[in-house]
Structures are given as C-alpha cells and as structure tokens.
Amino acid sequence: MGNLNLILFISFAAPLLMSLFVCKGKARTLLLFLFIGMVVCLFCGELNAIILRILPFDRRYFTSNFSPLIEELCKAIPILVYTFLWKPKKRTLLECSILVGVGFAVLENAFILGSAAATVSVTTALIRGFGAGMMHGVCTLAVGYGMSFVHTKRKLFYTGTTALLAVAMIYHSVYNTLVQSSHQMAGFLLPMLSFVPILILLNKTEE
C-alpha cells in the first residue's frame, strides 16, 4: 500500500469526518457512505498487497482475477449491513451504494495518479477518473439495486446475493482486463456507457 495511500486517505477523510458532525439526516448518511468507500479502499489496498506477495502471480494477472473478487466483496459488506439492519428506502439505498464505489474510486485514483504524477497527463486523469470512477460506482450500485429486491424476499437472500456479487466481480474483472490490454479505450468506455441507463434508472426511482 505504501505511505502515499494512507496520507491521501487522511487528507480526504479528515474534512469528511468534520462534515459528518455538521450535516444531518440524509446528507450525513450519504457522506458516511462516501467515507466508508474510502475506508474500504484503504483496507483492500493493504489486503491486496499482502496477498500479491504470497501468491506466485504478477500484478497484471492478479488485478484481472483476484482483486475484483476481494474489492467487490468488501464493498458489498456495508451495503448488505445497511440494507438488512436499517431497511432504507430504495432511492436512498441506491445513492448510498453508488457512493461506496465513488469513495473507493476517489482514493484509488488519487493513489494511482499520484504515484505516477510525473508522467500523468490531464487526458489520462480524465480517462482514469471517469473510467474507474464509474466502474466502481456501477458495481456497487448493481449490488444495491439488487439488494432492494432481495431483502424483501428472504428465500432469495443466498442465491440473490451470490448472483449480485458475481455480476459485480465479473464486470470489474472485464474492466481491469480490458484497460491492461490493447483494447484499453474499450475498457474505459464500458463504465461510461453503462452509466447512461443508470442515470435513467435513478431519475425514475422514487424516494
């Protein structure tokens, strides 16, 4: 993980934590899930580094086959807990779900771009920001959207949750594989195109 990830986390988390003491109601809930997304990113960064040192795989293979499983599982946990303990309204659940992914992407992008600041261009930052940012948001939103149905039908909990996580993991793995291949642009465009129907869905979802 390195000190840079921790330094960036503290820099972003400190003002967010202060905001939590000021904001009330739904605004506080949304900020909390943005913060949780950053915490999950920090945790996954450390966990991925440990596992990568243990397993006999290079980083490219690991990020295509292992990190999507770890990251999507960890990102799903706060969504599952929130769904079953607080039973939020559907719109609130969708917003909190996507903010977990956004919080994760903010810290991840800051770390990746900051690590290679000398060679990163504005174009690269835009592509990385929209591509990875939307990818993480789309994955967590898919889990949240599915949980809004699964938690009302307990018989579907195990199969439904497994299916939702599988979809998020596969989507994440496809993205990571594409952006590390000769089809990099297709990888970056995938989450951007996926986000269009999501916007339509959110606009049609009532509070």
mmCIF file of N, CA and C in Angstrom, residues 19-147:
data_model
loop_
_atom_site.group_PDB
_atom_site.id
_atom_site.type_symbol
_atom_site.label_atom_id
_atom_site.label_comp_id
_atom_site.label_asym_id
_atom_site.label_seq_id
_atom_site.Cartn_x
_atom_site.Cartn_y
_atom_site.Cartn_z
ATOM 1 N N SER A 19 -17.363 17.105 8.415
ATOM 2 C CA SER A 19 -18.668 17.378 7.812
ATOM 3 C C SER A 19 -19.769 16.527 8.436
ATOM 4 N N LEU A 20 -19.419 15.317 8.876
ATOM 5 C CA LEU A 20 -20.413 14.430 9.474
ATOM 6 C C LEU A 20 -20.994 15.005 10.755
ATOM 7 N N PHE A 21 -20.206 15.827 11.457
ATOM 8 C CA PHE A 21 -20.692 16.436 12.697
ATOM 9 C C PHE A 21 -21.612 17.629 12.422
ATOM 10 N N VAL A 22 -21.545 18.140 11.213
ATOM 11 C CA VAL A 22 -22.345 19.309 10.853
ATOM 12 C C VAL A 22 -23.627 18.914 10.138
ATOM 13 N N CYS A 23 -23.505 17.985 9.181
ATOM 14 C CA CYS A 23 -24.661 17.577 8.377
ATOM 15 C C CYS A 23 -25.618 16.714 9.187
ATOM 16 N N LYS A 24 -26.877 16.752 8.801
ATOM 17 C CA LYS A 24 -27.910 15.970 9.473
ATOM 18 C C LYS A 24 -28.687 15.141 8.455
ATOM 19 N N GLY A 25 -29.407 14.157 8.952
ATOM 20 C CA GLY A 25 -30.332 13.397 8.121
ATOM 21 C C GLY A 25 -29.666 12.676 6.974
ATOM 22 N N LYS A 26 -30.284 12.782 5.809
ATOM 23 C CA LYS A 26 -29.830 12.043 4.636
ATOM 24 C C LYS A 26 -28.453 12.505 4.170
ATOM 25 N N ALA A 27 -28.167 13.803 4.303
ATOM 26 C CA ALA A 27 -26.859 14.321 3.884
ATOM 27 C C ALA A 27 -25.745 13.648 4.675
ATOM 28 N N ARG A 28 -25.955 13.450 5.977
ATOM 29 C CA ARG A 28 -24.953 12.775 6.801
ATOM 30 C C ARG A 28 -24.784 11.322 6.363
ATOM 31 N N THR A 29 -25.891 10.662 6.060
ATOM 32 C CA THR A 29 -25.835 9.260 5.625
ATOM 33 C C THR A 29 -25.030 9.119 4.341
ATOM 34 N N LEU A 30 -25.266 10.010 3.381
ATOM 35 C CA LEU A 30 -24.545 9.949 2.106
ATOM 36 C C LEU A 30 -23.053 10.204 2.293
ATOM 37 N N LEU A 31 -22.713 11.188 3.114
ATOM 38 C CA LEU A 31 -21.301 11.466 3.382
ATOM 39 C C LEU A 31 -20.641 10.294 4.092
ATOM 40 N N LEU A 32 -21.391 9.648 4.982
ATOM 41 C CA LEU A 32 -20.851 8.498 5.700
ATOM 42 C C LEU A 32 -20.488 7.367 4.742
ATOM 43 N N PHE A 33 -21.335 7.115 3.756
ATOM 44 C CA PHE A 33 -21.047 6.035 2.815
ATOM 45 C C PHE A 33 -19.916 6.407 1.862
ATOM 46 N N LEU A 34 -19.760 7.675 1.559
ATOM 47 C CA LEU A 34 -18.604 8.115 0.785
ATOM 48 C C LEU A 34 -17.324 7.832 1.579
ATOM 49 N N PHE A 35 -17.364 8.142 2.872
ATOM 50 C CA PHE A 35 -16.232 7.875 3.761
ATOM 51 C C PHE A 35 -15.965 6.378 3.876
ATOM 52 N N ILE A 36 -17.023 5.586 4.003
ATOM 53 C CA ILE A 36 -16.874 4.133 4.100
ATOM 54 C C ILE A 36 -16.185 3.578 2.850
ATOM 55 N N GLY A 37 -16.539 4.122 1.676
ATOM 56 C CA GLY A 37 -15.896 3.684 0.445
ATOM 57 C C GLY A 37 -14.392 3.902 0.487
ATOM 58 N N MET A 38 -13.942 5.012 1.067
ATOM 59 C CA MET A 38 -12.515 5.284 1.190
ATOM 60 C C MET A 38 -11.856 4.330 2.176
ATOM 61 N N VAL A 39 -12.564 4.028 3.270
ATOM 62 C CA VAL A 39 -12.030 3.079 4.256
ATOM 63 C C VAL A 39 -11.849 1.705 3.615
ATOM 64 N N VAL A 40 -12.840 1.293 2.831
ATOM 65 C CA VAL A 40 -12.763 0.001 2.149
ATOM 66 C C VAL A 40 -11.583 -0.027 1.176
ATOM 67 N N CYS A 41 -11.372 1.069 0.467
ATOM 68 C CA CYS A 41 -10.247 1.152 -0.473
ATOM 69 C C CYS A 41 -8.920 1.016 0.256
ATOM 70 N N LEU A 42 -8.799 1.698 1.386
ATOM 71 C CA LEU A 42 -7.571 1.622 2.183
ATOM 72 C C LEU A 42 -7.327 0.183 2.643
ATOM 73 N N PHE A 43 -8.382 -0.465 3.117
ATOM 74 C CA PHE A 43 -8.279 -1.843 3.592
ATOM 75 C C PHE A 43 -7.914 -2.791 2.446
ATOM 76 N N CYS A 44 -8.590 -2.651 1.319
ATOM 77 C CA CYS A 44 -8.342 -3.534 0.172
ATOM 78 C C CYS A 44 -6.942 -3.333 -0.392
ATOM 79 N N GLY A 45 -6.467 -2.098 -0.370
ATOM 80 C CA GLY A 45 -5.117 -1.834 -0.860
ATOM 81 C C GLY A 45 -4.080 -2.607 -0.056
ATOM 82 N N GLU A 46 -4.252 -2.618 1.255
ATOM 83 C CA GLU A 46 -3.329 -3.351 2.121
ATOM 84 C C GLU A 46 -3.488 -4.861 1.942
ATOM 85 N N LEU A 47 -4.744 -5.317 1.885
ATOM 86 C CA LEU A 47 -5.010 -6.750 1.735
ATOM 87 C C LEU A 47 -4.495 -7.275 0.395
ATOM 88 N N ASN A 48 -4.739 -6.525 -0.671
ATOM 89 C CA ASN A 48 -4.246 -6.931 -1.995
ATOM 90 C C ASN A 48 -2.720 -7.038 -2.021
ATOM 91 N N ALA A 49 -2.067 -6.083 -1.366
ATOM 92 C CA ALA A 49 -0.601 -6.087 -1.342
ATOM 93 C C ALA A 49 -0.073 -7.328 -0.621
ATOM 94 N N ILE A 50 -0.732 -7.707 0.480
ATOM 95 C CA ILE A 50 -0.302 -8.885 1.246
ATOM 96 C C ILE A 50 -0.491 -10.159 0.428
ATOM 97 N N ILE A 51 -1.676 -10.283 -0.189
ATOM 98 C CA ILE A 51 -1.982 -11.483 -0.971
ATOM 99 C C ILE A 51 -1.083 -11.572 -2.205
ATOM 100 N N LEU A 52 -0.804 -10.425 -2.821
ATOM 101 C CA LEU A 52 0.060 -10.419 -4.007
ATOM 102 C C LEU A 52 1.461 -10.903 -3.675
ATOM 103 N N ARG A 53 1.922 -10.593 -2.463
ATOM 104 C CA ARG A 53 3.250 -11.046 -2.043
ATOM 105 C C ARG A 53 3.268 -12.555 -1.786
ATOM 106 N N ILE A 54 2.121 -13.109 -1.410
ATOM 107 C CA ILE A 54 2.046 -14.534 -1.084
ATOM 108 C C ILE A 54 1.873 -15.391 -2.336
ATOM 109 N N LEU A 55 0.973 -14.948 -3.222
ATOM 110 C CA LEU A 55 0.670 -15.750 -4.406
ATOM 111 C C LEU A 55 1.735 -15.560 -5.491
ATOM 112 N N PRO A 56 1.994 -16.604 -6.275
ATOM 113 C CA PRO A 56 3.047 -16.540 -7.310
ATOM 114 C C PRO A 56 2.536 -15.981 -8.636
ATOM 115 N N PHE A 57 1.861 -14.827 -8.579
ATOM 116 C CA PHE A 57 1.313 -14.232 -9.801
ATOM 117 C C PHE A 57 1.848 -12.815 -9.970
ATOM 118 N N ASP A 58 1.911 -12.363 -11.230
ATOM 119 C CA ASP A 58 2.313 -10.975 -11.447
ATOM 120 C C ASP A 58 1.112 -10.063 -11.212
ATOM 121 N N ARG A 59 1.367 -8.761 -11.173
ATOM 122 C CA ARG A 59 0.312 -7.797 -10.836
ATOM 123 C C ARG A 59 -0.818 -7.788 -11.864
ATOM 124 N N ARG A 60 -0.468 -7.936 -13.123
ATOM 125 C CA ARG A 60 -1.491 -7.900 -14.168
ATOM 126 C C ARG A 60 -2.479 -9.057 -14.020
ATOM 127 N N TYR A 61 -1.972 -10.256 -13.797
ATOM 128 C CA TYR A 61 -2.844 -11.419 -13.613
ATOM 129 C C TYR A 61 -3.672 -11.268 -12.345
ATOM 130 N N PHE A 62 -3.041 -10.755 -11.298
ATOM 131 C CA PHE A 62 -3.722 -10.597 -10.008
ATOM 132 C C PHE A 62 -4.878 -9.609 -10.103
ATOM 133 N N THR A 63 -4.652 -8.478 -10.785
ATOM 134 C CA THR A 63 -5.694 -7.452 -10.874
ATOM 135 C C THR A 63 -6.851 -7.858 -11.782
ATOM 136 N N SER A 64 -6.614 -8.837 -12.632
ATOM 137 C CA SER A 64 -7.689 -9.312 -13.505
ATOM 138 C C SER A 64 -8.492 -10.451 -12.888
ATOM 139 N N ASN A 65 -7.870 -11.204 -11.969
ATOM 140 C CA ASN A 65 -8.509 -12.422 -11.480
ATOM 141 C C ASN A 65 -8.757 -12.468 -9.976
ATOM 142 N N PHE A 66 -8.023 -11.687 -9.199
ATOM 143 C CA PHE A 66 -8.173 -11.764 -7.749
ATOM 144 C C PHE A 66 -8.689 -10.476 -7.107
ATOM 145 N N SER A 67 -8.099 -9.338 -7.463
ATOM 146 C CA SER A 67 -8.522 -8.088 -6.809
ATOM 147 C C SER A 67 -9.992 -7.744 -7.041
ATOM 148 N N PRO A 68 -10.597 -8.043 -8.208
ATOM 149 C CA PRO A 68 -12.037 -7.765 -8.351
ATOM 150 C C PRO A 68 -12.892 -8.541 -7.336
ATOM 151 N N LEU A 69 -12.512 -9.780 -7.045
ATOM 152 C CA LEU A 69 -13.251 -10.579 -6.072
ATOM 153 C C LEU A 69 -13.146 -9.972 -4.677
ATOM 154 N N ILE A 70 -11.926 -9.612 -4.294
ATOM 155 C CA ILE A 70 -11.690 -9.050 -2.965
ATOM 156 C C ILE A 70 -12.395 -7.708 -2.811
ATOM 157 N N GLU A 71 -12.225 -6.827 -3.790
ATOM 158 C CA GLU A 71 -12.753 -5.472 -3.679
ATOM 159 C C GLU A 71 -14.276 -5.445 -3.715
ATOM 160 N N GLU A 72 -14.890 -6.226 -4.604
ATOM 161 C CA GLU A 72 -16.353 -6.206 -4.688
ATOM 162 C C GLU A 72 -16.996 -6.838 -3.454
ATOM 163 N N LEU A 73 -16.360 -7.844 -2.900
ATOM 164 C CA LEU A 73 -16.885 -8.441 -1.674
ATOM 165 C C LEU A 73 -16.818 -7.448 -0.517
ATOM 166 N N CYS A 74 -15.692 -6.771 -0.391
ATOM 167 C CA CYS A 74 -15.527 -5.793 0.692
ATOM 168 C C CYS A 74 -16.458 -4.595 0.516
ATOM 169 N N LYS A 75 -16.641 -4.138 -0.718
ATOM 170 C CA LYS A 75 -17.537 -3.003 -0.965
ATOM 171 C C LYS A 75 -18.996 -3.367 -0.708
ATOM 172 N N ALA A 76 -19.335 -4.647 -0.886
ATOM 173 C CA ALA A 76 -20.723 -5.081 -0.717
ATOM 174 C C ALA A 76 -21.124 -5.190 0.749
ATOM 175 N N ILE A 77 -20.156 -5.437 1.631
ATOM 176 C CA ILE A 77 -20.476 -5.666 3.048
ATOM 177 C C ILE A 77 -21.239 -4.502 3.674
ATOM 178 N N PRO A 78 -20.776 -3.239 3.553
ATOM 179 C CA PRO A 78 -21.555 -2.147 4.156
ATOM 180 C C PRO A 78 -22.940 -1.984 3.536
ATOM 181 N N ILE A 79 -23.093 -2.307 2.255
ATOM 182 C CA ILE A 79 -24.400 -2.223 1.604
ATOM 183 C C ILE A 79 -25.339 -3.286 2.173
ATOM 184 N N LEU A 80 -24.816 -4.501 2.366
ATOM 185 C CA LEU A 80 -25.620 -5.588 2.929
ATOM 186 C C LEU A 80 -26.051 -5.258 4.353
ATOM 187 N N VAL A 81 -25.125 -4.755 5.158
ATOM 188 C CA VAL A 81 -25.438 -4.413 6.548
ATOM 189 C C VAL A 81 -26.491 -3.317 6.606
ATOM 190 N N TYR A 82 -26.312 -2.281 5.801
ATOM 191 C CA TYR A 82 -27.257 -1.167 5.777
ATOM 192 C C TYR A 82 -28.638 -1.626 5.330
ATOM 193 N N THR A 83 -28.686 -2.501 4.348
ATOM 194 C CA THR A 83 -29.963 -2.972 3.812
ATOM 195 C C THR A 83 -30.762 -3.750 4.848
ATOM 196 N N PHE A 84 -30.105 -4.672 5.525
ATOM 197 C CA PHE A 84 -30.830 -5.579 6.411
ATOM 198 C C PHE A 84 -31.039 -5.040 7.820
ATOM 199 N N LEU A 85 -30.218 -4.111 8.269
ATOM 200 C CA LEU A 85 -30.407 -3.568 9.609
ATOM 201 C C LEU A 85 -31.268 -2.312 9.619
ATOM 202 N N TRP A 86 -31.131 -1.476 8.574
ATOM 203 C CA TRP A 86 -31.869 -0.223 8.561
ATOM 204 C C TRP A 86 -33.035 -0.209 7.564
ATOM 205 N N LYS A 87 -33.039 -1.129 6.613
ATOM 206 C CA LYS A 87 -34.118 -1.221 5.619
ATOM 207 C C LYS A 87 -34.458 0.165 5.033
ATOM 208 N N PRO A 88 -33.491 0.779 4.349
ATOM 209 C CA PRO A 88 -33.716 2.127 3.801
ATOM 210 C C PRO A 88 -34.659 2.111 2.604
ATOM 211 N N LYS A 89 -35.131 3.301 2.251
ATOM 212 C CA LYS A 89 -35.929 3.443 1.039
ATOM 213 C C LYS A 89 -35.052 3.139 -0.170
ATOM 214 N N LYS A 90 -35.691 2.717 -1.237
ATOM 215 C CA LYS A 90 -34.954 2.256 -2.405
ATOM 216 C C LYS A 90 -34.023 3.331 -2.958
ATOM 217 N N ARG A 91 -34.517 4.551 -3.103
ATOM 218 C CA ARG A 91 -33.693 5.631 -3.657
ATOM 219 C C ARG A 91 -32.470 5.895 -2.778
ATOM 220 N N THR A 92 -32.670 5.918 -1.464
ATOM 221 C CA THR A 92 -31.567 6.151 -0.534
ATOM 222 C C THR A 92 -30.542 5.033 -0.622
ATOM 223 N N LEU A 93 -31.011 3.792 -0.730
ATOM 224 C CA LEU A 93 -30.106 2.649 -0.853
ATOM 225 C C LEU A 93 -29.263 2.748 -2.116
ATOM 226 N N LEU A 94 -29.881 3.143 -3.227
ATOM 227 C CA LEU A 94 -29.138 3.276 -4.484
ATOM 228 C C LEU A 94 -28.074 4.361 -4.375
ATOM 229 N N GLU A 95 -28.428 5.478 -3.769
ATOM 230 C CA GLU A 95 -27.480 6.578 -3.636
ATOM 231 C C GLU A 95 -26.309 6.199 -2.728
ATOM 232 N N CYS A 96 -26.614 5.537 -1.609
ATOM 233 C CA CYS A 96 -25.554 5.111 -0.694
ATOM 234 C C CYS A 96 -24.658 4.061 -1.348
ATOM 235 N N SER A 97 -25.262 3.180 -2.128
ATOM 236 C CA SER A 97 -24.495 2.130 -2.798
ATOM 237 C C SER A 97 -23.483 2.716 -3.769
ATOM 238 N N ILE A 98 -23.930 3.651 -4.595
ATOM 239 C CA ILE A 98 -23.010 4.218 -5.581
ATOM 240 C C ILE A 98 -21.931 5.060 -4.909
ATOM 241 N N LEU A 99 -22.249 5.657 -3.757
ATOM 242 C CA LEU A 99 -21.258 6.477 -3.064
ATOM 243 C C LEU A 99 -20.163 5.629 -2.427
ATOM 244 N N VAL A 100 -20.454 4.384 -2.070
ATOM 245 C CA VAL A 100 -19.395 3.491 -1.601
ATOM 246 C C VAL A 100 -18.372 3.296 -2.727
ATOM 247 N N GLY A 101 -18.878 3.060 -3.931
ATOM 248 C CA GLY A 101 -17.994 2.902 -5.083
ATOM 249 C C GLY A 101 -17.242 4.177 -5.421
ATOM 250 N N VAL A 102 -17.920 5.312 -5.323
ATOM 251 C CA VAL A 102 -17.282 6.596 -5.620
ATOM 252 C C VAL A 102 -16.175 6.887 -4.607
ATOM 253 N N GLY A 103 -16.456 6.658 -3.327
ATOM 254 C CA GLY A 103 -15.434 6.872 -2.298
ATOM 255 C C GLY A 103 -14.219 5.994 -2.533
ATOM 256 N N PHE A 104 -14.469 4.742 -2.916
ATOM 257 C CA PHE A 104 -13.385 3.813 -3.234
ATOM 258 C C PHE A 104 -12.567 4.343 -4.406
ATOM 259 N N ALA A 105 -13.257 4.779 -5.458
ATOM 260 C CA ALA A 105 -12.582 5.246 -6.671
ATOM 261 C C ALA A 105 -11.783 6.519 -6.426
ATOM 262 N N VAL A 106 -12.291 7.410 -5.591
ATOM 263 C CA VAL A 106 -11.587 8.667 -5.308
ATOM 264 C C VAL A 106 -10.204 8.384 -4.728
ATOM 265 N N LEU A 107 -10.158 7.525 -3.708
ATOM 266 C CA LEU A 107 -8.866 7.236 -3.075
ATOM 267 C C LEU A 107 -7.967 6.418 -4.007
ATOM 268 N N GLU A 108 -8.551 5.442 -4.704
ATOM 269 C CA GLU A 108 -7.764 4.611 -5.621
ATOM 270 C C GLU A 108 -7.158 5.452 -6.744
ATOM 271 N N ASN A 109 -7.977 6.317 -7.350
ATOM 272 C CA ASN A 109 -7.473 7.168 -8.435
ATOM 273 C C ASN A 109 -6.396 8.121 -7.947
ATOM 274 N N ALA A 110 -6.618 8.694 -6.767
ATOM 275 C CA ALA A 110 -5.638 9.630 -6.219
ATOM 276 C C ALA A 110 -4.300 8.932 -5.994
ATOM 277 N N PHE A 111 -4.363 7.695 -5.505
ATOM 278 C CA PHE A 111 -3.129 6.944 -5.243
ATOM 279 C C PHE A 111 -2.419 6.566 -6.548
ATOM 280 N N ILE A 112 -3.180 6.031 -7.503
ATOM 281 C CA ILE A 112 -2.580 5.584 -8.767
ATOM 282 C C ILE A 112 -2.006 6.758 -9.550
ATOM 283 N N LEU A 113 -2.783 7.833 -9.661
ATOM 284 C CA LEU A 113 -2.313 9.001 -10.413
ATOM 285 C C LEU A 113 -1.203 9.724 -9.665
ATOM 286 N N GLY A 114 -1.315 9.764 -8.338
ATOM 287 C CA GLY A 114 -0.283 10.421 -7.535
ATOM 288 C C GLY A 114 1.042 9.672 -7.581
ATOM 289 N N SER A 115 0.978 8.357 -7.701
ATOM 290 C CA SER A 115 2.194 7.538 -7.749
ATOM 291 C C SER A 115 2.981 7.779 -9.030
ATOM 292 N N ALA A 116 2.265 8.185 -10.090
ATOM 293 C CA ALA A 116 2.923 8.413 -11.384
ATOM 294 C C ALA A 116 2.693 9.848 -11.848
ATOM 295 N N ALA A 117 2.702 10.777 -10.890
ATOM 296 C CA ALA A 117 2.358 12.172 -11.187
ATOM 297 C C ALA A 117 3.238 12.788 -12.270
ATOM 298 N N ALA A 118 4.488 12.381 -12.318
ATOM 299 C CA ALA A 118 5.423 12.979 -13.276
ATOM 300 C C ALA A 118 5.081 12.627 -14.718
ATOM 301 N N THR A 119 4.381 11.523 -14.930
ATOM 302 C CA THR A 119 4.099 11.074 -16.296
ATOM 303 C C THR A 119 2.608 11.135 -16.654
ATOM 304 N N VAL A 120 1.782 11.572 -15.732
ATOM 305 C CA VAL A 120 0.332 11.597 -15.963
ATOM 306 C C VAL A 120 -0.066 12.907 -16.631
ATOM 307 N N SER A 121 -0.891 12.792 -17.672
ATOM 308 C CA SER A 121 -1.412 13.984 -18.350
ATOM 309 C C SER A 121 -2.848 14.240 -17.915
ATOM 310 N N VAL A 122 -3.352 15.405 -18.276
ATOM 311 C CA VAL A 122 -4.743 15.736 -17.946
ATOM 312 C C VAL A 122 -5.691 14.753 -18.627
ATOM 313 N N THR A 123 -5.361 14.364 -19.847
ATOM 314 C CA THR A 123 -6.195 13.393 -20.576
ATOM 315 C C THR A 123 -6.251 12.058 -19.842
ATOM 316 N N THR A 124 -5.092 11.605 -19.381
ATOM 317 C CA THR A 124 -5.033 10.343 -18.631
ATOM 318 C C THR A 124 -5.870 10.431 -17.364
ATOM 319 N N ALA A 125 -5.778 11.569 -16.682
ATOM 320 C CA ALA A 125 -6.543 11.755 -15.447
ATOM 321 C C ALA A 125 -8.041 11.738 -15.726
ATOM 322 N N LEU A 126 -8.456 12.362 -16.820
ATOM 323 C CA LEU A 126 -9.879 12.381 -17.180
ATOM 324 C C LEU A 126 -10.382 10.972 -17.491
ATOM 325 N N ILE A 127 -9.594 10.243 -18.278
ATOM 326 C CA ILE A 127 -9.986 8.885 -18.650
ATOM 327 C C ILE A 127 -10.037 7.990 -17.423
ATOM 328 N N ARG A 128 -9.013 8.083 -16.592
ATOM 329 C CA ARG A 128 -8.958 7.273 -15.381
ATOM 330 C C ARG A 128 -10.081 7.663 -14.418
ATOM 331 N N GLY A 129 -10.296 8.969 -14.280
ATOM 332 C CA GLY A 129 -11.319 9.442 -13.351
ATOM 333 C C GLY A 129 -12.708 8.979 -13.720
ATOM 334 N N PHE A 130 -13.076 9.157 -14.977
ATOM 335 C CA PHE A 130 -14.413 8.752 -15.410
ATOM 336 C C PHE A 130 -14.517 7.238 -15.558
ATOM 337 N N GLY A 131 -13.454 6.607 -16.076
ATOM 338 C CA GLY A 131 -13.497 5.163 -16.302
ATOM 339 C C GLY A 131 -13.576 4.370 -15.008
ATOM 340 N N ALA A 132 -12.541 4.455 -14.185
ATOM 341 C CA ALA A 132 -12.506 3.700 -12.934
ATOM 342 C C ALA A 132 -13.550 4.200 -11.952
ATOM 343 N N GLY A 133 -13.760 5.521 -11.949
ATOM 344 C CA GLY A 133 -14.757 6.088 -11.036
ATOM 345 C C GLY A 133 -16.142 5.525 -11.292
ATOM 346 N N MET A 134 -16.535 5.487 -12.549
ATOM 347 C CA MET A 134 -17.849 4.959 -12.896
ATOM 348 C C MET A 134 -17.906 3.444 -12.732
ATOM 349 N N MET A 135 -16.791 2.767 -13.006
ATOM 350 C CA MET A 135 -16.777 1.312 -12.868
ATOM 351 C C MET A 135 -17.080 0.900 -11.434
ATOM 352 N N HIS A 136 -16.392 1.505 -10.477
ATOM 353 C CA HIS A 136 -16.630 1.166 -9.074
ATOM 354 C C HIS A 136 -18.050 1.542 -8.657
ATOM 355 N N GLY A 137 -18.525 2.687 -9.130
ATOM 356 C CA GLY A 137 -19.890 3.113 -8.810
ATOM 357 C C GLY A 137 -20.936 2.189 -9.399
ATOM 358 N N VAL A 138 -20.736 1.762 -10.648
ATOM 359 C CA VAL A 138 -21.678 0.859 -11.321
ATOM 360 C C VAL A 138 -21.755 -0.476 -10.581
ATOM 361 N N CYS A 139 -20.606 -0.989 -10.158
ATOM 362 C CA CYS A 139 -20.576 -2.285 -9.462
ATOM 363 C C CYS A 139 -21.333 -2.238 -8.140
ATOM 364 N N THR A 140 -21.066 -1.231 -7.330
ATOM 365 C CA THR A 140 -21.750 -1.157 -6.035
ATOM 366 C C THR A 140 -23.222 -0.816 -6.202
ATOM 367 N N LEU A 141 -23.545 -0.031 -7.223
ATOM 368 C CA LEU A 141 -24.944 0.286 -7.477
ATOM 369 C C LEU A 141 -25.718 -0.953 -7.898
ATOM 370 N N ALA A 142 -25.093 -1.816 -8.679
ATOM 371 C CA ALA A 142 -25.750 -3.055 -9.101
ATOM 372 C C ALA A 142 -26.091 -3.917 -7.895
ATOM 373 N N VAL A 143 -25.157 -3.992 -6.946
ATOM 374 C CA VAL A 143 -25.402 -4.757 -5.727
ATOM 375 C C VAL A 143 -26.528 -4.114 -4.921
ATOM 376 N N GLY A 144 -26.486 -2.793 -4.771
ATOM 377 C CA GLY A 144 -27.524 -2.098 -4.022
ATOM 378 C C GLY A 144 -28.891 -2.225 -4.657
ATOM 379 N N TYR A 145 -28.942 -2.123 -5.971
ATOM 380 C CA TYR A 145 -30.218 -2.241 -6.671
ATOM 381 C C TYR A 145 -30.804 -3.634 -6.485
ATOM 382 N N GLY A 146 -29.945 -4.634 -6.590
ATOM 383 C CA GLY A 146 -30.425 -5.995 -6.381
ATOM 384 C C GLY A 146 -30.873 -6.233 -4.957
ATOM 385 N N MET A 147 -30.143 -5.661 -3.986
ATOM 386 C CA MET A 147 -30.498 -5.853 -2.586
ATOM 387 C C MET A 147 -31.838 -5.226 -2.247
#
